Short mmCIF file of C-alpha atoms in Angstrom, two decimals:
data_model
loop_
_atom_site.label_atom_id
_atom_site.label_comp_id
_atom_site.label_asym_id
_atom_site.label_seq_id
_atom_site.Cartn_x
_atom_site.Cartn_y
_atom_site.Cartn_z
CA MET A 940 20.04 24.57 -16.47
CA ASP A 941 16.54 25.01 -15.49
CA ASN A 942 15.92 22.28 -12.85
CA ARG A 943 13.72 24.35 -10.49
CA TYR A 944 11.12 21.39 -9.98
CA THR A 945 13.91 18.78 -9.20
CA ARG A 946 15.68 21.11 -6.97
CA GLY A 947 12.51 22.21 -5.28
CA LEU A 948 11.82 18.68 -4.38
CA ALA A 949 15.41 18.23 -3.15
CA GLU A 950 15.25 21.27 -1.07
CA PHE A 951 12.17 20.20 0.62
CA ALA A 952 13.37 16.69 1.37
CA SER A 953 16.80 17.83 2.58
CA GLY A 954 15.54 20.54 4.75
CA LEU A 955 12.41 18.85 6.18
CA THR A 956 12.55 18.55 10.04
CA TYR A 957 10.29 16.59 12.42
CA GLU A 958 9.29 19.91 14.05
CA ALA A 959 7.90 21.07 10.57
CA ILE A 960 5.53 18.27 10.10
CA PRO A 961 1.96 18.81 11.52
CA PRO A 962 1.06 16.69 14.40
CA GLU A 963 -1.95 15.30 12.72
CA VAL A 964 0.41 14.26 9.72
CA ARG A 965 2.79 12.63 12.04
CA GLU A 966 0.05 10.57 13.57
CA ARG A 967 -1.33 9.54 10.24
CA LEU A 968 2.21 8.70 9.18
CA LYS A 969 2.77 6.33 12.04
CA LEU A 970 -0.50 4.54 11.18
CA LEU A 971 0.59 4.20 7.59
CA ILE A 972 3.82 2.85 8.57
CA LEU A 973 2.47 0.36 10.89
CA ASP A 974 0.00 -0.80 7.98
CA ALA A 975 2.88 -1.29 5.68
CA LEU A 976 4.93 -3.41 8.06
CA GLY A 977 2.05 -5.61 8.78
CA CYS A 978 1.55 -6.31 4.88
CA ALA A 979 5.23 -7.08 4.86
CA LEU A 980 5.11 -9.66 7.54
CA TYR A 981 2.30 -11.40 5.92
CA GLY A 982 4.13 -11.29 2.78
CA ALA A 983 7.10 -13.08 4.11
CA GLN A 984 5.34 -16.50 3.81
CA LEU A 985 4.25 -16.06 0.20
CA GLU A 986 5.77 -18.17 -2.56
CA TRP A 987 7.05 -15.33 -4.72
CA CYS A 988 8.65 -13.71 -1.85
CA ARG A 989 10.27 -16.87 -0.76
CA LEU A 990 11.60 -17.59 -4.31
CA LEU A 991 13.09 -14.09 -4.51
CA ARG A 992 14.70 -14.37 -1.02
CA GLU A 993 16.10 -17.72 -1.85
CA THR A 994 17.59 -16.33 -5.06
CA LEU A 995 19.19 -13.37 -3.42
CA LEU A 996 20.63 -15.67 -0.70
CA GLN A 997 22.30 -17.75 -3.37
CA VAL A 998 24.28 -14.77 -4.79
CA GLU A 999 25.38 -13.04 -1.55
CA THR A 1000 26.48 -13.88 1.93
CA GLY A 1001 26.98 -11.72 5.16
CA GLY A 1002 24.12 -9.44 4.82
CA ILE A 1003 23.67 -7.05 7.61
CA CYS A 1004 20.05 -6.02 6.98
CA ALA A 1005 17.00 -8.13 8.11
CA VAL A 1006 14.50 -9.60 5.88
CA TRP A 1007 11.36 -8.91 7.73
CA GLY A 1008 9.41 -11.78 9.27
CA THR A 1009 12.25 -14.31 8.53
CA ARG A 1010 15.71 -15.32 9.96
CA ASP A 1011 17.30 -14.15 6.79
CA TRP A 1012 19.85 -11.11 6.23
CA LEU A 1013 20.77 -9.43 3.12
CA SER A 1014 22.80 -6.37 1.90
CA ALA A 1015 20.95 -3.25 2.15
CA PRO A 1016 19.96 -3.02 -1.54
CA HIS A 1017 18.71 -6.67 -1.55
CA ALA A 1018 16.95 -6.30 1.73
CA ALA A 1019 14.97 -3.38 0.16
CA LEU A 1020 14.16 -5.41 -2.97
CA ALA A 1021 12.93 -8.34 -0.69
CA ASN A 1022 11.17 -6.22 1.86
CA GLY A 1023 9.38 -4.01 -0.84
CA THR A 1024 8.07 -7.23 -2.61
CA GLN A 1025 6.83 -8.41 0.76
CA VAL A 1026 4.87 -5.22 1.45
CA HIS A 1027 3.36 -5.24 -2.01
CA GLY A 1028 3.20 -9.04 -2.04
CA PHE A 1029 -0.65 -9.52 -1.64
CA GLU A 1030 -2.35 -6.39 -2.81
CA LEU A 1031 -2.94 -5.33 0.87
CA ASP A 1032 -0.69 -2.07 1.08
CA ASP A 1033 -1.65 1.47 0.87
CA VAL A 1034 -2.29 3.52 -2.13
CA HIS A 1035 -2.33 7.15 -3.08
CA ARG A 1036 -5.19 7.10 -5.40
CA ALA A 1037 -4.58 10.43 -7.16
CA GLY A 1038 -0.99 9.96 -7.46
CA VAL A 1039 -1.41 6.17 -8.35
CA LEU A 1040 1.41 4.48 -6.23
CA HIS A 1041 1.83 2.35 -3.16
CA VAL A 1042 3.91 4.75 -0.96
CA GLY A 1043 4.91 2.53 1.92
CA ALA A 1044 6.08 -0.19 -0.27
CA VAL A 1045 8.75 1.81 -1.90
CA VAL A 1046 9.75 4.14 0.86
CA LEU A 1047 9.89 2.00 4.12
CA PRO A 1048 12.35 -0.82 2.82
CA ALA A 1049 14.96 1.56 1.69
CA LEU A 1050 14.28 3.76 4.71
CA ILE A 1051 14.78 1.06 7.38
CA ALA A 1052 17.82 -0.36 5.51
CA VAL A 1053 19.37 3.20 5.69
CA ALA A 1054 18.59 2.99 9.53
CA GLU A 1055 20.34 -0.37 9.90
CA LEU A 1056 23.40 0.98 8.04
CA LYS A 1057 23.58 4.24 9.92
CA ASP A 1058 24.01 4.15 13.70
CA GLY A 1059 21.67 6.09 15.68
CA LEU A 1060 18.98 7.44 13.28
CA SER A 1061 16.49 8.65 15.82
CA GLY A 1062 12.71 7.94 15.55
CA LYS A 1063 12.16 11.75 14.88
CA GLU A 1064 14.74 11.75 12.22
CA PHE A 1065 13.15 8.51 10.73
CA LEU A 1066 9.85 10.17 10.62
CA ALA A 1067 11.04 13.34 8.98
CA ALA A 1068 12.86 11.11 6.34
CA ALA A 1069 9.65 8.98 5.87
CA ALA A 1070 7.61 12.20 5.40
CA ALA A 1071 10.02 13.30 2.72
CA GLY A 1072 9.29 10.14 0.57
CA TYR A 1073 5.49 10.19 1.40
CA GLU A 1074 5.34 13.89 0.09
CA THR A 1075 7.65 13.26 -2.91
CA GLY A 1076 6.26 10.06 -4.56
CA PRO A 1077 2.49 11.24 -4.79
CA ARG A 1078 3.74 14.57 -6.30
CA VAL A 1079 5.33 12.78 -9.26
CA GLY A 1080 2.30 10.78 -9.82
CA LEU A 1081 0.14 13.85 -9.80
CA CYS A 1082 2.47 15.57 -12.28
CA MET A 1083 2.12 12.40 -14.55
CA GLY A 1084 -1.55 11.95 -14.08
CA PRO A 1085 -3.61 8.72 -14.56
CA GLU A 1086 -2.78 8.71 -18.29
CA HIS A 1087 0.74 7.46 -17.08
CA ILE A 1088 -0.67 3.91 -15.79
CA GLY A 1089 -3.10 4.10 -18.80
CA GLN A 1090 -0.22 3.87 -21.18
CA GLY A 1091 0.85 0.62 -19.60
CA TRP A 1092 3.54 1.77 -16.97
CA HIS A 1093 3.19 0.39 -13.50
CA SER A 1094 3.13 3.89 -11.86
CA GLY A 1095 3.76 2.73 -8.37
CA ALA A 1096 7.09 1.42 -9.63
CA THR A 1097 8.04 4.19 -12.01
CA VAL A 1098 7.41 7.10 -9.89
CA GLY A 1099 8.10 5.24 -6.67
CA VAL A 1100 11.88 5.58 -7.20
CA PHE A 1101 11.71 9.22 -6.34
CA ALA A 1102 9.84 8.62 -3.04
CA ALA A 1103 12.51 6.02 -1.96
CA ALA A 1104 15.50 8.41 -3.09
CA ALA A 1105 14.00 11.41 -1.37
CA SER A 1106 13.46 9.52 2.04
CA SER A 1107 16.83 7.71 1.97
CA SER A 1108 18.57 10.98 1.10
CA ARG A 1109 16.92 12.73 4.08
CA ALA A 1110 17.82 9.87 6.34
CA LEU A 1111 21.51 10.08 5.05
CA ASN A 1112 21.41 13.95 5.70
CA LEU A 1113 22.43 14.62 2.08
CA ASP A 1114 22.57 18.31 1.11
CA VAL A 1115 20.34 19.79 -1.58
CA THR A 1116 22.88 19.21 -4.45
CA ARG A 1117 23.31 15.46 -3.58
CA THR A 1118 19.74 14.95 -3.09
CA VAL A 1119 19.21 16.42 -6.56
CA HIS A 1120 21.71 13.83 -7.83
CA ALA A 1121 20.01 11.14 -5.87
CA LEU A 1122 16.77 11.94 -7.58
CA GLY A 1123 18.56 11.90 -11.05
CA ILE A 1124 20.04 8.49 -10.35
CA ALA A 1125 16.77 6.90 -9.18
CA GLY A 1126 14.95 8.46 -12.15
CA THR A 1127 17.18 6.68 -14.79
CA GLN A 1128 16.50 3.35 -13.09
CA SER A 1129 12.61 3.88 -13.39
CA ALA A 1130 10.80 0.81 -14.75
CA GLY A 1131 7.56 -1.37 -14.47
CA LEU A 1132 5.13 -2.73 -17.09
CA MET A 1133 1.76 -3.19 -16.27
CA ALA A 1134 1.48 -6.42 -18.47
CA ALA A 1135 2.67 -8.08 -15.28
CA GLN A 1136 -0.76 -7.79 -13.78
CA TYR A 1137 -2.14 -10.71 -15.93
CA GLY A 1138 -0.79 -13.40 -13.71
CA ALA A 1139 3.19 -12.71 -13.43
CA MET A 1140 4.89 -13.01 -9.93
CA VAL A 1141 7.04 -10.06 -11.22
CA LYS A 1142 4.31 -7.77 -10.56
CA ARG A 1143 4.83 -8.29 -6.75
CA MET A 1144 8.57 -7.34 -7.18
CA HIS A 1145 8.08 -3.94 -8.81
CA ALA A 1146 7.83 -1.93 -5.52
CA GLY A 1147 10.93 -3.70 -4.11
CA ARG A 1148 12.87 -2.94 -7.27
CA SER A 1149 11.69 0.64 -7.22
CA SER A 1150 12.67 0.90 -3.37
CA GLN A 1151 16.15 -0.50 -4.23
CA SER A 1152 16.56 1.85 -7.07
CA GLY A 1153 15.83 4.97 -4.88
CA LEU A 1154 18.26 3.47 -2.17
CA TYR A 1155 21.02 3.11 -4.81
CA GLY A 1156 20.41 6.75 -5.74
CA ALA A 1157 20.95 7.93 -2.39
CA LEU A 1158 23.91 5.70 -1.43
CA LEU A 1159 25.71 6.55 -4.70
CA ALA A 1160 24.96 10.42 -4.49
CA GLU A 1161 26.37 10.40 -0.87
CA ARG A 1162 29.66 9.22 -2.41
CA GLY A 1163 29.64 12.08 -5.07
CA PHE A 1164 28.24 9.95 -7.99
CA THR A 1165 26.26 12.28 -10.21
CA GLY A 1166 22.82 11.76 -11.79
CA ILE A 1167 20.71 13.66 -14.17
CA GLU A 1168 20.21 17.12 -12.51
CA ASP A 1169 17.04 18.00 -14.46
CA VAL A 1170 15.62 14.62 -14.38
CA PHE A 1171 12.00 16.02 -14.60
CA GLU A 1172 12.57 19.00 -16.75
CA SER A 1173 14.71 17.75 -19.46
CA GLU A 1174 12.92 17.91 -22.75
CA TYR A 1175 15.04 15.08 -24.11
CA GLY A 1176 15.24 11.90 -22.32
CA GLY A 1177 13.77 13.34 -19.12
CA PHE A 1178 11.34 11.53 -17.00
CA CYS A 1179 8.23 13.35 -17.81
CA THR A 1180 8.78 13.70 -21.65
CA THR A 1181 9.89 10.12 -21.98
CA PHE A 1182 7.30 8.21 -19.88
CA SER A 1183 4.51 10.49 -21.31
CA ARG A 1184 5.85 10.32 -24.98
CA SER A 1185 4.86 14.22 -25.11
CA THR A 1186 6.07 17.56 -24.06
CA ASP A 1187 2.68 18.62 -22.54
CA ARG A 1188 0.65 15.50 -21.08
CA PHE A 1189 2.29 16.17 -17.78
CA ASP A 1190 2.32 19.22 -15.16
CA LEU A 1191 5.67 20.21 -13.61
CA THR A 1192 3.96 22.63 -11.34
CA LYS A 1193 2.45 19.82 -9.40
CA LEU A 1194 5.82 18.48 -8.30
CA THR A 1195 6.29 21.38 -6.00
CA ALA A 1196 2.74 22.74 -5.46
CA GLY A 1197 1.85 23.18 -1.73
CA LEU A 1198 5.14 21.60 -0.42
CA GLY A 1199 5.06 22.14 3.32
CA THR A 1200 1.50 23.23 3.56
CA THR A 1201 -0.63 20.60 1.60
CA TRP A 1202 0.40 17.33 2.86
CA GLN A 1203 0.04 14.48 0.49
CA THR A 1204 0.59 12.04 3.11
CA MET A 1205 -2.96 12.61 4.24
CA GLY A 1206 -4.15 11.32 0.93
CA VAL A 1207 -2.68 8.01 1.23
CA ALA A 1208 -5.38 5.34 1.59
CA LEU A 1209 -5.38 1.99 3.39
CA LYS A 1210 -6.87 -1.24 1.96
CA PHE A 1211 -9.22 -3.50 3.66
CA TYR A 1212 -9.64 -5.84 0.64
CA ALA A 1213 -6.74 -8.09 -0.57
CA CYS A 1214 -7.04 -6.79 -4.17
CA VAL A 1215 -5.93 -3.97 -6.45
CA GLY A 1216 -7.15 -0.45 -5.23
CA SER A 1217 -9.13 0.12 -8.42
CA ASN A 1218 -11.70 -2.66 -7.23
CA HIS A 1219 -12.46 -1.16 -3.82
CA THR A 1220 -15.28 1.41 -4.56
CA THR A 1221 -17.10 -1.44 -6.48
CA LEU A 1222 -16.89 -3.79 -3.62
CA ASP A 1223 -17.92 -1.08 -1.23
CA ALA A 1224 -20.96 -0.34 -3.36
CA LEU A 1225 -22.04 -3.93 -3.46
CA HIS A 1226 -21.49 -4.19 0.28
CA THR A 1227 -24.06 -1.35 0.68
CA LEU A 1228 -26.48 -2.77 -1.84
CA LYS A 1229 -26.36 -6.09 -0.14
CA SER A 1230 -27.06 -4.66 3.29
CA GLU A 1231 -29.87 -2.67 1.87
CA HIS A 1232 -31.53 -5.39 -0.33
CA ALA A 1233 -30.28 -8.64 1.23
CA PHE A 1234 -29.61 -10.48 -2.16
CA ARG A 1235 -27.47 -13.33 -2.64
CA ALA A 1236 -24.83 -14.29 -5.34
CA GLU A 1237 -27.31 -16.83 -6.87
CA ASP A 1238 -30.03 -14.08 -7.27
CA VAL A 1239 -27.81 -11.99 -9.68
CA ASP A 1240 -28.27 -11.97 -13.27
CA THR A 1241 -25.76 -9.37 -14.33
CA ILE A 1242 -23.59 -6.70 -12.75
CA THR A 1243 -22.46 -3.57 -14.87
CA VAL A 1244 -19.65 -1.34 -13.46
CA HIS A 1245 -19.36 1.99 -14.87
CA GLY A 1246 -15.85 3.65 -14.24
CA SER A 1247 -13.04 5.69 -15.67
CA GLN A 1248 -11.14 4.81 -18.73
CA VAL A 1249 -8.24 3.99 -16.36
CA THR A 1250 -10.29 1.63 -14.36
CA ALA A 1251 -11.72 -0.17 -17.12
CA ASP A 1252 -8.36 -0.75 -18.80
CA HIS A 1253 -6.65 -1.58 -15.52
CA VAL A 1254 -9.06 -4.16 -13.93
CA GLY A 1255 -11.96 -4.64 -16.48
CA TRP A 1256 -10.44 -7.18 -18.66
CA LYS A 1257 -11.77 -10.59 -19.29
CA TYR A 1258 -10.61 -12.99 -16.51
CA GLU A 1259 -8.51 -15.91 -17.27
CA PRO A 1260 -6.97 -18.20 -14.46
CA ARG A 1261 -3.36 -17.35 -14.82
CA GLY A 1262 -2.45 -16.91 -11.22
CA LEU A 1263 -3.15 -15.23 -8.05
CA THR A 1264 -1.77 -11.94 -9.39
CA ALA A 1265 -4.59 -11.91 -12.10
CA ALA A 1266 -7.34 -13.11 -9.59
CA GLN A 1267 -6.54 -10.05 -7.12
CA LEU A 1268 -6.31 -7.55 -9.95
CA ASN A 1269 -9.42 -8.51 -12.17
CA LEU A 1270 -12.54 -6.56 -11.02
CA PRO A 1271 -15.17 -9.22 -12.22
CA PHE A 1272 -13.34 -11.98 -10.54
CA CYS A 1273 -13.19 -9.99 -7.19
CA VAL A 1274 -16.80 -8.97 -7.62
CA ALA A 1275 -17.65 -12.69 -7.79
CA THR A 1276 -15.38 -13.50 -4.79
CA PHE A 1277 -17.00 -10.94 -2.67
CA LEU A 1278 -20.51 -12.08 -3.39
CA LEU A 1279 -19.71 -15.73 -3.09
CA GLU A 1280 -17.37 -15.61 -0.28
CA GLY A 1281 -18.68 -12.74 1.76
CA ASP A 1282 -15.43 -10.95 1.72
CA CYS A 1283 -12.27 -10.31 -0.40
CA PHE A 1284 -9.35 -10.66 2.21
CA VAL A 1285 -6.42 -12.93 2.49
CA ASP A 1286 -8.46 -15.93 3.50
CA GLN A 1287 -10.35 -15.58 0.07
CA PHE A 1288 -7.36 -15.96 -2.08
CA ASP A 1289 -5.59 -19.28 -2.07
CA ALA A 1290 -4.18 -21.32 -5.10
CA ALA A 1291 -7.54 -23.02 -5.48
CA ALA A 1292 -9.42 -19.76 -5.76
CA VAL A 1293 -7.77 -19.01 -9.01
CA THR A 1294 -9.76 -21.80 -10.86
CA ASP A 1295 -12.83 -21.70 -8.62
CA PRO A 1296 -15.57 -22.60 -11.27
CA ARG A 1297 -18.28 -20.82 -9.31
CA ARG A 1298 -16.25 -17.61 -9.28
CA MET A 1299 -15.31 -17.88 -12.86
CA ALA A 1300 -18.99 -18.34 -14.03
CA LEU A 1301 -20.17 -15.34 -11.94
CA ALA A 1302 -17.37 -13.18 -13.25
CA GLU A 1303 -18.43 -13.90 -16.83
CA ARG A 1304 -21.77 -11.95 -15.86
CA VAL A 1305 -19.84 -8.83 -14.52
CA SER A 1306 -18.93 -6.19 -17.15
CA VAL A 1307 -16.85 -2.99 -16.76
CA HIS A 1308 -17.38 -0.07 -18.97
CA ALA A 1309 -15.49 3.19 -19.29
CA ASP A 1310 -17.82 6.26 -18.67
CA PRO A 1311 -16.49 9.44 -20.35
CA ALA A 1312 -18.25 11.52 -17.68
CA ILE A 1313 -16.32 9.86 -14.99
CA THR A 1314 -13.11 10.07 -16.81
CA ALA A 1315 -13.48 13.82 -17.25
CA LEU A 1316 -13.55 14.19 -13.59
CA GLY A 1317 -9.84 13.71 -13.49
CA ALA A 1318 -7.20 11.80 -11.40
CA LYS A 1319 -8.90 12.54 -8.02
CA HIS A 1320 -12.03 10.39 -9.28
CA ARG A 1321 -10.41 7.87 -11.15
CA HIS A 1322 -11.82 5.13 -8.91
CA SER A 1323 -15.31 6.55 -8.88
CA VAL A 1324 -17.96 3.98 -9.99
CA ARG A 1325 -21.69 3.44 -10.60
CA VAL A 1326 -22.51 -0.23 -9.99
CA GLU A 1327 -25.93 -1.63 -11.53
CA VAL A 1328 -27.10 -4.92 -10.52
CA LEU A 1329 -29.81 -6.75 -12.30
CA LEU A 1330 -31.48 -9.54 -10.26
CA LYS A 1331 -33.09 -12.48 -11.81
CA ASN A 1332 -36.50 -11.48 -10.65
CA GLY A 1333 -36.06 -8.22 -12.59
CA THR A 1334 -35.23 -5.99 -9.91
CA ARG A 1335 -32.67 -3.31 -10.90
CA LEU A 1336 -30.34 -1.86 -8.20
CA SER A 1337 -27.73 1.00 -8.43
CA ARG A 1338 -25.13 2.46 -6.30
CA SER A 1339 -22.30 5.07 -6.84
CA ALA A 1340 -19.05 5.16 -4.80
CA ASP A 1341 -16.30 7.73 -5.14
CA THR A 1342 -14.07 6.91 -2.07
CA PRO A 1343 -13.65 3.59 -0.54
CA ARG A 1344 -13.33 2.66 3.10
CA GLY A 1345 -9.80 3.65 4.12
CA SER A 1346 -9.40 6.75 2.29
CA ASP A 1347 -9.98 10.58 2.44
CA GLU A 1348 -13.07 11.26 4.78
CA ASN A 1349 -13.55 7.45 4.88
CA PHE A 1350 -10.17 7.03 6.55
CA ALA A 1351 -10.06 4.05 9.04
CA SER A 1352 -9.84 4.25 12.70
CA PRO A 1353 -6.69 3.78 14.53
CA ALA A 1354 -8.25 0.69 16.21
CA GLY A 1355 -9.18 -0.69 12.68
CA ILE A 1356 -5.62 -0.14 11.43
CA VAL A 1357 -4.10 -1.77 14.58
CA ALA A 1358 -6.50 -4.73 14.24
CA LYS A 1359 -5.46 -5.26 10.62
CA PHE A 1360 -1.79 -4.97 11.47
CA GLU A 1361 -2.06 -7.44 14.30
CA LYS A 1362 -4.00 -10.02 12.02
CA LEU A 1363 -1.30 -9.83 9.30
CA ALA A 1364 1.77 -9.64 11.60
CA ALA A 1365 0.70 -12.72 13.46
CA HIS A 1366 1.33 -14.77 10.40
CA ALA A 1367 5.28 -14.22 10.90
CA LEU A 1368 5.79 -13.01 14.63
CA PRO A 1369 4.69 -14.26 18.07
CA ALA A 1370 2.08 -12.29 19.83
CA LYS A 1371 4.47 -10.60 22.33
CA ARG A 1372 6.63 -9.30 19.35
CA VAL A 1373 3.67 -8.12 17.46
CA GLY A 1374 2.74 -5.92 20.43
CA GLU A 1375 6.28 -4.74 20.84
CA LEU A 1376 6.40 -3.63 17.12
CA ARG A 1377 3.21 -2.05 17.36
CA ASP A 1378 4.03 0.03 20.26
CA ALA A 1379 7.52 0.90 18.90
CA VAL A 1380 5.83 2.40 15.62
CA LEU A 1381 3.15 4.31 17.34
CA GLY A 1382 5.74 5.73 19.67
CA LEU A 1383 8.38 6.29 17.13
CA GLU A 1384 9.48 9.71 18.18
CA ASP A 1385 10.63 8.22 21.43
CA LEU A 1386 12.89 5.62 19.67
CA GLN A 1387 16.63 6.24 20.15
CA ASP A 1388 17.52 4.10 17.13
CA ALA A 1389 14.98 3.34 14.37
CA ALA A 1390 16.83 0.21 13.58
CA ARG A 1391 15.03 -1.35 16.35
CA LEU A 1392 12.07 -1.70 13.83
CA ALA A 1393 14.13 -4.17 11.85
CA ALA A 1394 15.44 -5.96 14.86
CA LEU A 1395 11.76 -6.40 15.99
CA MET A 1396 10.67 -7.86 12.57
CA SER A 1397 13.54 -10.30 12.44
CA GLN A 1398 12.77 -13.97 13.71
#
């Protein structure tokens, strides 16, 4: 059996040590973890997270893993499902743009559940396990390319199972062979349909389900349960051939390229708008144009956004008021929200926002077009846009943006990330606890038991 790529990922995850992670990657990873936990704590209060939690509590008793930001406890797999849903619950969580997935939402719920199951998982071991997941997930996304989400798969969920499996396997100290099986078990559970973006609550649950599937993969493999050993390479029914519907629209070499030298963790971006990542470059471009030309929403005649084919398909559809999910994913509606409300964060999205006639009317004058030249630039530039604003007085404004605030060379400052975390976490925890959690994450290497993170997030 030729499973060199599956095994290569397993060898990396199984053998990764804290010491092998460059210091700058460790520091970035702690900030990413902090951001994800803040998102989860804010998510605890959301209706869809509450409904999911109540349903899970109806079907089980005696859980030993915390549901973050609540007084509830569930089994490890159900806690991963609930907590992953909370991380991704309000479009606030991180995104690896080229790999097209939200990494923290799939890695951390499974990993912290393992920490609660396993006595004495140190902070250093926790960071090594987290890095295994943060490095694995984006590589699977890079292998599949932006066409994967373009075909209608919710890539964060479909490729996220491998990130969760890799991190959970490393935390459980699985050897290479069992990690191979964990990846194979996770892969066959891969799922997630992008039609959920048009208003369904279930879109929020995809990350949690992915985290849960990866956790199942590691826990089962630990017991000797076997999975698909060539889950990426198999020509019939393998992950790559099946999800791409081809034998060549993927690149297996990207699964292991640069392992241990090129750190995909550094490519994970953070969000400072409460909407899907595909919308952020447009909002940044508009922010710049407004600061330069001081126009108001009522001055706008039309706005045209030129972007990649994936961006046009993913967020450029005609807005219909089907719920907050649709509001936060639709680019014209988010543009209208930003121009009318002055921001696009949590306070701008409540139940009333969905049917706001002012926003809906302005969104009608925003159009999104696929630009073949931008599409041809590839996955790294899938969020590149050129925004053209026509004002009612005839003035034409234009601005391009390739990378939004919080990503790549525009990565946020530690102070900005801490401020976002504290603002979000305050919705679930008292100030003293928020500070203790912040300090625990930023000092993870000093923690004797990473389960402390779960305890700090429990009410």
